[in-house]
Amino acid sequence: MTIVVTGATGNVGRPLVAALAAAGAPVRAVTRAPRTAGLPAGVEPVGSAAEALPGASAVFLNSRALGDDLESVVARCVRGGVRKLVALSAINADDDFARQPSRFRGDRNKEVEQVVVDSGVAWVSLRPTVFATNFAGMWSPQIRAGDAVFGPYARASTAPIVETDIAQVAARALLTDELVGQRIPLTGPQAFTNAELVETIGAVLDRPLQYREIPNAAVRQRFLGLGFTADFADAYIAMLAATLDAPALVTHDVEKVLGRPAVPFAQWVAEHRDVFARAT
């Protein structure tokens, strides 16, 4: 039976589609640009969830990709006899919205989880922590330009997860019933302070990188300069501040589900060193 993946060309969607295709599953990939999506052979690219759903047995729901259509798409899934819904939520979905920066980029983690739980359909909710690629977006311009990363709270901690690990767990959730009814917190294998994350990147690049803490007002301006909103900046600062006295949670659910450890952050940096390469 066909599996539908929304947000199919995103950081999680693209490796998820690849994993499902490699497993031999029929996949419909929802993307805004189906003609140029560059998806694996045999995958059917479609331009909307409504077009993708007829005959689907399981659906991966990315709330950012679905936007205001989230509730109507889930309702259509129920009416159409979809057997399983897998939601991409977040590890901090239950936190105050003011400490959830991804909400200000379109994620509705609490809502997507609630709507699948209330649907009456078999469900799984994946709750990943901060994506490894986030640090490319936030820090690579500074690392390409120099040897220092400026930001808030050098002691704040995260346990970043590599997106391919999220995708592999999502594939297991879609292809089997092993995880039905679970909210699964997914993290990388180790928690790092901001200072340690920068040192790790430096060690991989063989460069003496340092993290330099700056006032929150300056952090806010840096985010604005990168194209983020002020609300995102404030929520990111608040999220990190909350970890100063309660270090980031590390779970081992990736290993429990996949039978192997989560990919270390240093390995991800090594595989993406060109993102951080010094400008020439």
PDB file of C-alpha atoms in Angstrom:
ATOM      1  CA  MET A   1       0.000   0.000   0.000  1.00  0.00           C
ATOM      2  CA  THR A   2       1.124   3.528  -0.778  1.00  0.00           C
ATOM      3  CA  ILE A   3       2.904   5.758   1.765  1.00  0.00           C
ATOM      4  CA  VAL A   4       2.518   9.533   1.451  1.00  0.00           C
ATOM      5  CA  VAL A   5       5.297  11.838   2.648  1.00  0.00           C
ATOM      6  CA  THR A   6       4.521  15.533   3.076  1.00  0.00           C
ATOM      7  CA  GLY A   7       7.450  17.952   3.116  1.00  0.00           C
ATOM      8  CA  ALA A   8       9.188  15.404   0.900  1.00  0.00           C
ATOM      9  CA  THR A   9      12.146  17.577  -0.124  1.00  0.00           C
ATOM     10  CA  GLY A  10      12.910  18.908   3.369  1.00  0.00           C
ATOM     11  CA  ASN A  11      15.709  17.963   5.750  1.00  0.00           C
ATOM     12  CA  VAL A  12      13.758  14.964   7.067  1.00  0.00           C
ATOM     13  CA  GLY A  13      11.453  14.318   4.114  1.00  0.00           C
ATOM     14  CA  ARG A  14      14.139  13.750   1.506  1.00  0.00           C
ATOM     15  CA  PRO A  15      16.065  11.037   3.404  1.00  0.00           C
ATOM     16  CA  LEU A  16      12.738   9.534   4.512  1.00  0.00           C
ATOM     17  CA  VAL A  17      11.585   9.183   0.902  1.00  0.00           C
ATOM     18  CA  ALA A  18      14.942   7.608   0.039  1.00  0.00           C
ATOM     19  CA  ALA A  19      14.676   5.130   2.935  1.00  0.00           C
ATOM     20  CA  LEU A  20      11.143   4.099   2.000  1.00  0.00           C
ATOM     21  CA  ALA A  21      12.075   3.715  -1.668  1.00  0.00           C
ATOM     22  CA  ALA A  22      15.094   1.605  -0.703  1.00  0.00           C
ATOM     23  CA  ALA A  23      12.750  -0.634   1.307  1.00  0.00           C
ATOM     24  CA  GLY A  24      10.629  -1.162  -1.804  1.00  0.00           C
ATOM     25  CA  ALA A  25       7.591   0.760  -0.544  1.00  0.00           C
ATOM     26  CA  PRO A  26       5.369   2.627  -3.041  1.00  0.00           C
ATOM     27  CA  VAL A  27       5.835   6.311  -2.164  1.00  0.00           C
ATOM     28  CA  ARG A  28       4.018   9.495  -3.129  1.00  0.00           C
ATOM     29  CA  ALA A  29       6.145  12.521  -2.306  1.00  0.00           C
ATOM     30  CA  VAL A  30       4.332  15.806  -1.772  1.00  0.00           C
ATOM     31  CA  THR A  31       6.404  18.752  -2.959  1.00  0.00           C
ATOM     32  CA  ARG A  32       5.726  22.233  -4.276  1.00  0.00           C
ATOM     33  CA  ALA A  33       7.898  21.536  -7.330  1.00  0.00           C
ATOM     34  CA  PRO A  34       7.174  17.933  -8.380  1.00  0.00           C
ATOM     35  CA  ARG A  35       8.842  18.284 -11.789  1.00  0.00           C
ATOM     36  CA  THR A  36      12.207  19.304 -10.335  1.00  0.00           C
ATOM     37  CA  ALA A  37      12.211  17.471  -6.998  1.00  0.00           C
ATOM     38  CA  GLY A  38      15.049  15.094  -7.883  1.00  0.00           C
ATOM     39  CA  LEU A  39      13.557  12.129  -6.022  1.00  0.00           C
ATOM     40  CA  PRO A  40      14.620   8.464  -6.302  1.00  0.00           C
ATOM     41  CA  ALA A  41      13.450   6.396  -9.235  1.00  0.00           C
ATOM     42  CA  GLY A  42      10.004   4.920  -8.695  1.00  0.00           C
ATOM     43  CA  VAL A  43       8.842   7.627  -6.300  1.00  0.00           C
ATOM     44  CA  GLU A  44       5.729   9.481  -7.474  1.00  0.00           C
ATOM     45  CA  PRO A  45       6.070  13.253  -6.953  1.00  0.00           C
ATOM     46  CA  VAL A  46       2.790  15.131  -6.486  1.00  0.00           C
ATOM     47  CA  GLY A  47       1.991  18.786  -5.924  1.00  0.00           C
ATOM     48  CA  SER A  48      -0.497  18.543  -3.066  1.00  0.00           C
ATOM     49  CA  ALA A  49      -1.530  16.275  -0.222  1.00  0.00           C
ATOM     50  CA  ALA A  50      -5.067  16.097  -1.596  1.00  0.00           C
ATOM     51  CA  GLU A  51      -3.713  14.668  -4.842  1.00  0.00           C
ATOM     52  CA  ALA A  52      -1.501  12.187  -2.979  1.00  0.00           C
ATOM     53  CA  LEU A  53      -3.980  10.707  -0.500  1.00  0.00           C
ATOM     54  CA  PRO A  54      -6.327   8.472  -2.549  1.00  0.00           C
ATOM     55  CA  GLY A  55      -5.416   4.861  -1.802  1.00  0.00           C
ATOM     56  CA  ALA A  56      -2.770   5.758   0.778  1.00  0.00           C
ATOM     57  CA  SER A  57      -2.241   3.427   3.732  1.00  0.00           C
ATOM     58  CA  ALA A  58       0.101   5.607   5.830  1.00  0.00           C
ATOM     59  CA  VAL A  59       0.959   9.311   5.853  1.00  0.00           C
ATOM     60  CA  PHE A  60       3.919  11.259   7.241  1.00  0.00           C
ATOM     61  CA  LEU A  61       2.730  14.678   8.417  1.00  0.00           C
ATOM     62  CA  ASN A  62       5.048  17.697   8.403  1.00  0.00           C
ATOM     63  CA  SER A  63       3.100  20.602   9.900  1.00  0.00           C
ATOM     64  CA  ARG A  64       5.346  23.266   8.377  1.00  0.00           C
ATOM     65  CA  ALA A  65       4.819  21.857   4.905  1.00  0.00           C
ATOM     66  CA  LEU A  66       1.063  21.543   5.386  1.00  0.00           C
ATOM     67  CA  GLY A  67       0.507  24.953   6.979  1.00  0.00           C
ATOM     68  CA  ASP A  68      -3.160  25.842   7.367  1.00  0.00           C
ATOM     69  CA  ASP A  69      -4.183  22.632   5.593  1.00  0.00           C
ATOM     70  CA  LEU A  70      -3.037  20.391   8.474  1.00  0.00           C
ATOM     71  CA  GLU A  71      -6.445  19.708  10.018  1.00  0.00           C
ATOM     72  CA  SER A  72      -8.221  19.289   6.686  1.00  0.00           C
ATOM     73  CA  VAL A  73      -5.560  16.865   5.436  1.00  0.00           C
ATOM     74  CA  VAL A  74      -5.907  14.718   8.565  1.00  0.00           C
ATOM     75  CA  ALA A  75      -9.690  14.765   8.199  1.00  0.00           C
ATOM     76  CA  ARG A  76      -9.284  13.643   4.589  1.00  0.00           C
ATOM     77  CA  CYS A  77      -6.976  10.845   5.771  1.00  0.00           C
ATOM     78  CA  VAL A  78      -9.645   9.611   8.185  1.00  0.00           C
ATOM     79  CA  ARG A  79     -12.390   9.717   5.557  1.00  0.00           C
ATOM     80  CA  GLY A  80     -10.163   7.977   3.025  1.00  0.00           C
ATOM     81  CA  GLY A  81      -9.311   5.032   5.255  1.00  0.00           C
ATOM     82  CA  VAL A  82      -5.648   5.821   5.903  1.00  0.00           C
ATOM     83  CA  ARG A  83      -4.463   3.221   8.406  1.00  0.00           C
ATOM     84  CA  LYS A  84      -1.608   5.093  10.112  1.00  0.00           C
ATOM     85  CA  LEU A  85      -0.458   8.672  10.707  1.00  0.00           C
ATOM     86  CA  VAL A  86       3.120   9.549  11.679  1.00  0.00           C
ATOM     87  CA  ALA A  87       3.589  13.110  12.933  1.00  0.00           C
ATOM     88  CA  LEU A  88       6.802  15.103  12.998  1.00  0.00           C
ATOM     89  CA  SER A  89       6.605  16.951  16.310  1.00  0.00           C
ATOM     90  CA  ALA A  90       9.439  18.139  18.592  1.00  0.00           C
ATOM     91  CA  ILE A  91      10.999  17.238  21.911  1.00  0.00           C
ATOM     92  CA  ASN A  92       9.839  20.571  23.395  1.00  0.00           C
ATOM     93  CA  ALA A  93       6.261  20.370  22.085  1.00  0.00           C
ATOM     94  CA  ASP A  94       4.863  20.678  25.620  1.00  0.00           C
ATOM     95  CA  ASP A  95       6.933  23.764  26.500  1.00  0.00           C
ATOM     96  CA  ASP A  96       5.629  27.308  26.551  1.00  0.00           C
ATOM     97  CA  PHE A  97       5.359  28.535  22.960  1.00  0.00           C
ATOM     98  CA  ALA A  98       7.705  31.407  23.858  1.00  0.00           C
ATOM     99  CA  ARG A  99      10.501  28.802  24.161  1.00  0.00           C
ATOM    100  CA  GLN A 100       9.720  27.079  20.860  1.00  0.00           C
ATOM    101  CA  PRO A 101      11.608  28.956  18.125  1.00  0.00           C
ATOM    102  CA  SER A 102      10.490  26.572  15.375  1.00  0.00           C
ATOM    103  CA  ARG A 103       6.893  27.795  15.803  1.00  0.00           C
ATOM    104  CA  PHE A 104       7.994  31.086  14.320  1.00  0.00           C
ATOM    105  CA  ARG A 105       9.188  29.245  11.211  1.00  0.00           C
ATOM    106  CA  GLY A 106       5.858  27.496  10.693  1.00  0.00           C
ATOM    107  CA  ASP A 107       6.070  24.349  12.830  1.00  0.00           C
ATOM    108  CA  ARG A 108       2.929  23.430  14.784  1.00  0.00           C
ATOM    109  CA  ASN A 109       4.352  20.608  16.836  1.00  0.00           C
ATOM    110  CA  LYS A 110       1.731  20.534  19.561  1.00  0.00           C
ATOM    111  CA  GLU A 111      -1.132  20.767  17.092  1.00  0.00           C
ATOM    112  CA  VAL A 112       0.057  18.059  14.689  1.00  0.00           C
ATOM    113  CA  GLU A 113       0.535  15.664  17.569  1.00  0.00           C
ATOM    114  CA  GLN A 114      -2.864  16.411  19.042  1.00  0.00           C
ATOM    115  CA  VAL A 115      -4.713  16.075  15.759  1.00  0.00           C
ATOM    116  CA  VAL A 116      -3.262  12.625  15.044  1.00  0.00           C
ATOM    117  CA  VAL A 117      -3.979  11.417  18.574  1.00  0.00           C
ATOM    118  CA  ASP A 118      -7.578  12.621  18.251  1.00  0.00           C
ATOM    119  CA  SER A 119      -8.040  11.186  14.763  1.00  0.00           C
ATOM    120  CA  GLY A 120      -8.960   7.667  15.840  1.00  0.00           C
ATOM    121  CA  VAL A 121      -6.342   6.321  13.424  1.00  0.00           C
ATOM    122  CA  ALA A 122      -3.222   4.438  14.561  1.00  0.00           C
ATOM    123  CA  TRP A 123      -0.546   7.063  15.187  1.00  0.00           C
ATOM    124  CA  VAL A 124       3.092   7.686  16.061  1.00  0.00           C
ATOM    125  CA  SER A 125       4.572  11.037  17.098  1.00  0.00           C
ATOM    126  CA  LEU A 126       8.271  11.662  16.586  1.00  0.00           C
ATOM    127  CA  ARG A 127       9.740  14.262  18.922  1.00  0.00           C
ATOM    128  CA  PRO A 128      13.258  15.137  17.724  1.00  0.00           C
ATOM    129  CA  THR A 129      15.505  17.668  19.383  1.00  0.00           C
ATOM    130  CA  VAL A 130      17.499  20.370  17.555  1.00  0.00           C
ATOM    131  CA  PHE A 131      18.537  19.314  14.049  1.00  0.00           C
ATOM    132  CA  ALA A 132      22.257  19.170  13.252  1.00  0.00           C
ATOM    133  CA  THR A 133      21.637  21.248  10.131  1.00  0.00           C
ATOM    134  CA  ASN A 134      20.405  24.127  12.283  1.00  0.00           C
ATOM    135  CA  PHE A 135      24.000  24.845  13.222  1.00  0.00           C
ATOM    136  CA  ALA A 136      24.965  25.115   9.581  1.00  0.00           C
ATOM    137  CA  GLY A 137      22.316  27.779   9.076  1.00  0.00           C
ATOM    138  CA  MET A 138      23.160  29.694  12.240  1.00  0.00           C
ATOM    139  CA  TRP A 139      26.934  29.350  12.427  1.00  0.00           C
ATOM    140  CA  SER A 140      28.437  28.555   9.022  1.00  0.00           C
ATOM    141  CA  PRO A 141      28.599  32.207   7.858  1.00  0.00           C
ATOM    142  CA  GLN A 142      30.703  33.080  10.925  1.00  0.00           C
ATOM    143  CA  ILE A 143      32.915  29.987  10.627  1.00  0.00           C
ATOM    144  CA  ARG A 144      33.504  30.564   6.929  1.00  0.00           C
ATOM    145  CA  ALA A 145      34.542  34.137   7.684  1.00  0.00           C
ATOM    146  CA  GLY A 146      36.674  33.653  10.811  1.00  0.00           C
ATOM    147  CA  ASP A 147      37.582  31.557  13.827  1.00  0.00           C
ATOM    148  CA  ALA A 148      34.899  32.668  16.278  1.00  0.00           C
ATOM    149  CA  VAL A 149      31.187  32.028  16.670  1.00  0.00           C
ATOM    150  CA  PHE A 150      29.296  34.716  18.573  1.00  0.00           C
ATOM    151  CA  GLY A 151      26.081  33.822  20.361  1.00  0.00           C
ATOM    152  CA  PRO A 152      24.181  33.517  23.630  1.00  0.00           C
ATOM    153  CA  TYR A 153      24.992  31.397  26.654  1.00  0.00           C
ATOM    154  CA  ALA A 154      28.202  29.461  26.055  1.00  0.00           C
ATOM    155  CA  ARG A 155      27.090  26.952  28.725  1.00  0.00           C
ATOM    156  CA  ALA A 156      23.656  26.293  27.201  1.00  0.00           C
ATOM    157  CA  SER A 157      23.335  22.717  26.015  1.00  0.00           C
ATOM    158  CA  THR A 158      21.731  20.697  23.244  1.00  0.00           C
ATOM    159  CA  ALA A 159      21.964  17.096  22.003  1.00  0.00           C
ATOM    160  CA  PRO A 160      21.649  17.673  18.252  1.00  0.00           C
ATOM    161  CA  ILE A 161      20.274  14.906  16.080  1.00  0.00           C
ATOM    162  CA  VAL A 162      21.208  14.146  12.497  1.00  0.00           C
ATOM    163  CA  GLU A 163      18.161  14.312  10.226  1.00  0.00           C
ATOM    164  CA  THR A 164      18.858  10.966   8.586  1.00  0.00           C
ATOM    165  CA  ASP A 165      18.352   9.331  11.996  1.00  0.00           C
ATOM    166  CA  ILE A 166      14.921  10.961  12.288  1.00  0.00           C
ATOM    167  CA  ALA A 167      14.122   9.759   8.773  1.00  0.00           C
ATOM    168  CA  GLN A 168      15.171   6.193   9.539  1.00  0.00           C
ATOM    169  CA  VAL A 169      12.966   6.106  12.647  1.00  0.00           C
ATOM    170  CA  ALA A 170      10.091   7.610  10.641  1.00  0.00           C
ATOM    171  CA  ALA A 171      10.530   4.899   8.003  1.00  0.00           C
ATOM    172  CA  ARG A 172      10.291   2.226  10.700  1.00  0.00           C
ATOM    173  CA  ALA A 173       7.151   3.880  12.062  1.00  0.00           C
ATOM    174  CA  LEU A 174       5.549   3.937   8.608  1.00  0.00           C
ATOM    175  CA  LEU A 175       6.569   0.445   7.518  1.00  0.00           C
ATOM    176  CA  THR A 176       5.792  -1.439  10.735  1.00  0.00           C
ATOM    177  CA  ASP A 177       3.382  -1.261  13.666  1.00  0.00           C
ATOM    178  CA  GLU A 178       6.166  -1.506  16.255  1.00  0.00           C
ATOM    179  CA  LEU A 179       5.889   2.113  17.377  1.00  0.00           C
ATOM    180  CA  VAL A 180       2.133   2.723  17.242  1.00  0.00           C
ATOM    181  CA  GLY A 181       0.741   4.841  20.070  1.00  0.00           C
ATOM    182  CA  GLN A 182       4.114   6.228  21.125  1.00  0.00           C
ATOM    183  CA  ARG A 183       5.518   9.720  21.496  1.00  0.00           C
ATOM    184  CA  ILE A 184       9.207   9.109  20.829  1.00  0.00           C
ATOM    185  CA  PRO A 185      11.837  11.627  22.028  1.00  0.00           C
ATOM    186  CA  LEU A 186      14.783  11.537  19.623  1.00  0.00           C
ATOM    187  CA  THR A 187      18.182  13.062  20.373  1.00  0.00           C
ATOM    188  CA  GLY A 188      21.757  12.666  19.312  1.00  0.00           C
ATOM    189  CA  PRO A 189      24.022  10.433  21.406  1.00  0.00           C
ATOM    190  CA  GLN A 190      25.617  13.269  23.400  1.00  0.00           C
ATOM    191  CA  ALA A 191      24.773  16.652  24.897  1.00  0.00           C
ATOM    192  CA  PHE A 192      27.116  19.563  24.188  1.00  0.00           C
ATOM    193  CA  THR A 193      27.359  23.110  25.424  1.00  0.00           C
ATOM    194  CA  ASN A 194      27.513  25.754  22.708  1.00  0.00           C
ATOM    195  CA  ALA A 195      31.214  26.115  23.422  1.00  0.00           C
ATOM    196  CA  GLU A 196      31.739  22.356  23.028  1.00  0.00           C
ATOM    197  CA  LEU A 197      29.803  22.254  19.765  1.00  0.00           C
ATOM    198  CA  VAL A 198      32.058  24.910  18.273  1.00  0.00           C
ATOM    199  CA  GLU A 199      35.151  23.107  19.554  1.00  0.00           C
ATOM    200  CA  THR A 200      33.871  19.906  17.920  1.00  0.00           C
ATOM    201  CA  ILE A 201      33.420  21.647  14.580  1.00  0.00           C
ATOM    202  CA  GLY A 202      36.907  23.110  14.946  1.00  0.00           C
ATOM    203  CA  ALA A 203      38.435  19.719  15.690  1.00  0.00           C
ATOM    204  CA  VAL A 204      36.889  18.226  12.556  1.00  0.00           C
ATOM    205  CA  LEU A 205      38.025  21.171  10.425  1.00  0.00           C
ATOM    206  CA  ASP A 206      41.436  21.282  12.158  1.00  0.00           C
ATOM    207  CA  ARG A 207      40.878  24.922  13.044  1.00  0.00           C
ATOM    208  CA  PRO A 208      41.087  26.702  16.440  1.00  0.00           C
ATOM    209  CA  LEU A 209      37.424  27.748  16.617  1.00  0.00           C
ATOM    210  CA  GLN A 210      36.028  29.440  19.720  1.00  0.00           C
ATOM    211  CA  TYR A 211      32.554  30.307  20.956  1.00  0.00           C
ATOM    212  CA  ARG A 212      32.236  33.836  22.308  1.00  0.00           C
ATOM    213  CA  GLU A 213      29.241  34.741  24.398  1.00  0.00           C
ATOM    214  CA  ILE A 214      27.637  38.084  23.576  1.00  0.00           C
ATOM    215  CA  PRO A 215      24.650  40.000  25.007  1.00  0.00           C
ATOM    216  CA  ASN A 216      21.201  38.871  23.990  1.00  0.00           C
ATOM    217  CA  ALA A 217      20.492  42.149  22.199  1.00  0.00           C
ATOM    218  CA  ALA A 218      23.444  41.483  19.899  1.00  0.00           C
ATOM    219  CA  VAL A 219      22.279  37.902  19.353  1.00  0.00           C
ATOM    220  CA  ARG A 220      18.887  39.222  18.324  1.00  0.00           C
ATOM    221  CA  GLN A 221      20.477  41.531  15.750  1.00  0.00           C
ATOM    222  CA  ARG A 222      22.556  38.687  14.325  1.00  0.00           C
ATOM    223  CA  PHE A 223      19.452  36.571  13.797  1.00  0.00           C
ATOM    224  CA  LEU A 224      17.688  39.468  12.122  1.00  0.00           C
ATOM    225  CA  GLY A 225      20.683  39.823   9.827  1.00  0.00           C
ATOM    226  CA  LEU A 226      20.347  36.152   8.850  1.00  0.00           C
ATOM    227  CA  GLY A 227      16.717  36.664   7.913  1.00  0.00           C
ATOM    228  CA  PHE A 228      15.099  35.222  11.045  1.00  0.00           C
ATOM    229  CA  THR A 229      12.277  37.072  12.797  1.00  0.00           C
ATOM    230  CA  ALA A 230      12.618  38.811  16.147  1.00  0.00           C
ATOM    231  CA  ASP A 231      10.126  36.342  17.649  1.00  0.00           C
ATOM    232  CA  PHE A 232      12.309  33.446  16.523  1.00  0.00           C
ATOM    233  CA  ALA A 233      15.397  35.075  18.036  1.00  0.00           C
ATOM    234  CA  ASP A 234      13.689  35.715  21.369  1.00  0.00           C
ATOM    235  CA  ALA A 235      12.333  32.157  21.544  1.00  0.00           C
ATOM    236  CA  TYR A 236      15.740  30.685  20.694  1.00  0.00           C
ATOM    237  CA  ILE A 237      17.401  32.718  23.450  1.00  0.00           C
ATOM    238  CA  ALA A 238      14.702  31.683  25.935  1.00  0.00           C
ATOM    239  CA  MET A 239      15.028  28.015  24.960  1.00  0.00           C
ATOM    240  CA  LEU A 240      18.776  28.053  25.569  1.00  0.00           C
ATOM    241  CA  ALA A 241      18.437  29.955  28.836  1.00  0.00           C
ATOM    242  CA  ALA A 242      16.239  27.138  30.163  1.00  0.00           C
ATOM    243  CA  THR A 243      19.135  24.659  29.756  1.00  0.00           C
ATOM    244  CA  LEU A 244      21.605  26.553  31.932  1.00  0.00           C
ATOM    245  CA  ASP A 245      20.336  24.857  35.067  1.00  0.00           C
ATOM    246  CA  ALA A 246      18.835  21.754  33.416  1.00  0.00           C
ATOM    247  CA  PRO A 247      21.180  20.323  30.769  1.00  0.00           C
ATOM    248  CA  ALA A 248      19.720  18.963  27.557  1.00  0.00           C
ATOM    249  CA  LEU A 249      18.043  15.577  27.678  1.00  0.00           C
ATOM    250  CA  VAL A 250      19.824  12.697  25.945  1.00  0.00           C
ATOM    251  CA  THR A 251      17.695   9.690  24.981  1.00  0.00           C
ATOM    252  CA  HIS A 252      18.664   6.416  23.376  1.00  0.00           C
ATOM    253  CA  ASP A 253      15.465   5.870  21.407  1.00  0.00           C
ATOM    254  CA  VAL A 254      17.247   6.040  18.060  1.00  0.00           C
ATOM    255  CA  GLU A 255      19.342   3.050  19.110  1.00  0.00           C
ATOM    256  CA  LYS A 256      16.318   1.237  20.547  1.00  0.00           C
ATOM    257  CA  VAL A 257      14.394   1.599  17.302  1.00  0.00           C
ATOM    258  CA  LEU A 258      17.181   1.142  14.765  1.00  0.00           C
ATOM    259  CA  GLY A 259      19.497  -1.224  16.621  1.00  0.00           C
ATOM    260  CA  ARG A 260      22.485   1.097  16.195  1.00  0.00           C
ATOM    261  CA  PRO A 261      23.689   4.246  17.957  1.00  0.00           C
ATOM    262  CA  ALA A 262      22.577   7.659  16.760  1.00  0.00           C
ATOM    263  CA  VAL A 263      25.037   9.377  14.421  1.00  0.00           C
ATOM    264  CA  PRO A 264      27.527  11.534  16.399  1.00  0.00           C
ATOM    265  CA  PHE A 265      27.582  15.271  15.735  1.00  0.00           C
ATOM    266  CA  ALA A 266      31.273  15.127  14.762  1.00  0.00           C
ATOM    267  CA  GLN A 267      30.507  12.571  12.065  1.00  0.00           C
ATOM    268  CA  TRP A 268      27.812  14.813  10.635  1.00  0.00           C
ATOM    269  CA  VAL A 269      30.245  17.758  10.562  1.00  0.00           C
ATOM    270  CA  ALA A 270      32.834  15.604   8.776  1.00  0.00           C
ATOM    271  CA  GLU A 271      30.268  14.641   6.160  1.00  0.00           C
ATOM    272  CA  HIS A 272      29.303  18.303   5.648  1.00  0.00           C
ATOM    273  CA  ARG A 273      32.660  20.033   6.087  1.00  0.00           C
ATOM    274  CA  ASP A 274      32.138  21.979   2.850  1.00  0.00           C
ATOM    275  CA  VAL A 275      29.299  23.863   4.583  1.00  0.00           C
ATOM    276  CA  PHE A 276      31.796  25.279   7.079  1.00  0.00           C
ATOM    277  CA  ALA A 277      34.813  25.620   4.768  1.00  0.00           C
ATOM    278  CA  ARG A 278      36.663  28.913   5.035  1.00  0.00           C
ATOM    279  CA  ALA A 279      35.713  31.433   2.395  1.00  0.00           C
ATOM    280  CA  THR A 280      38.394  31.920  -0.262  1.00  0.00           C
TER     281      THR A 280
END
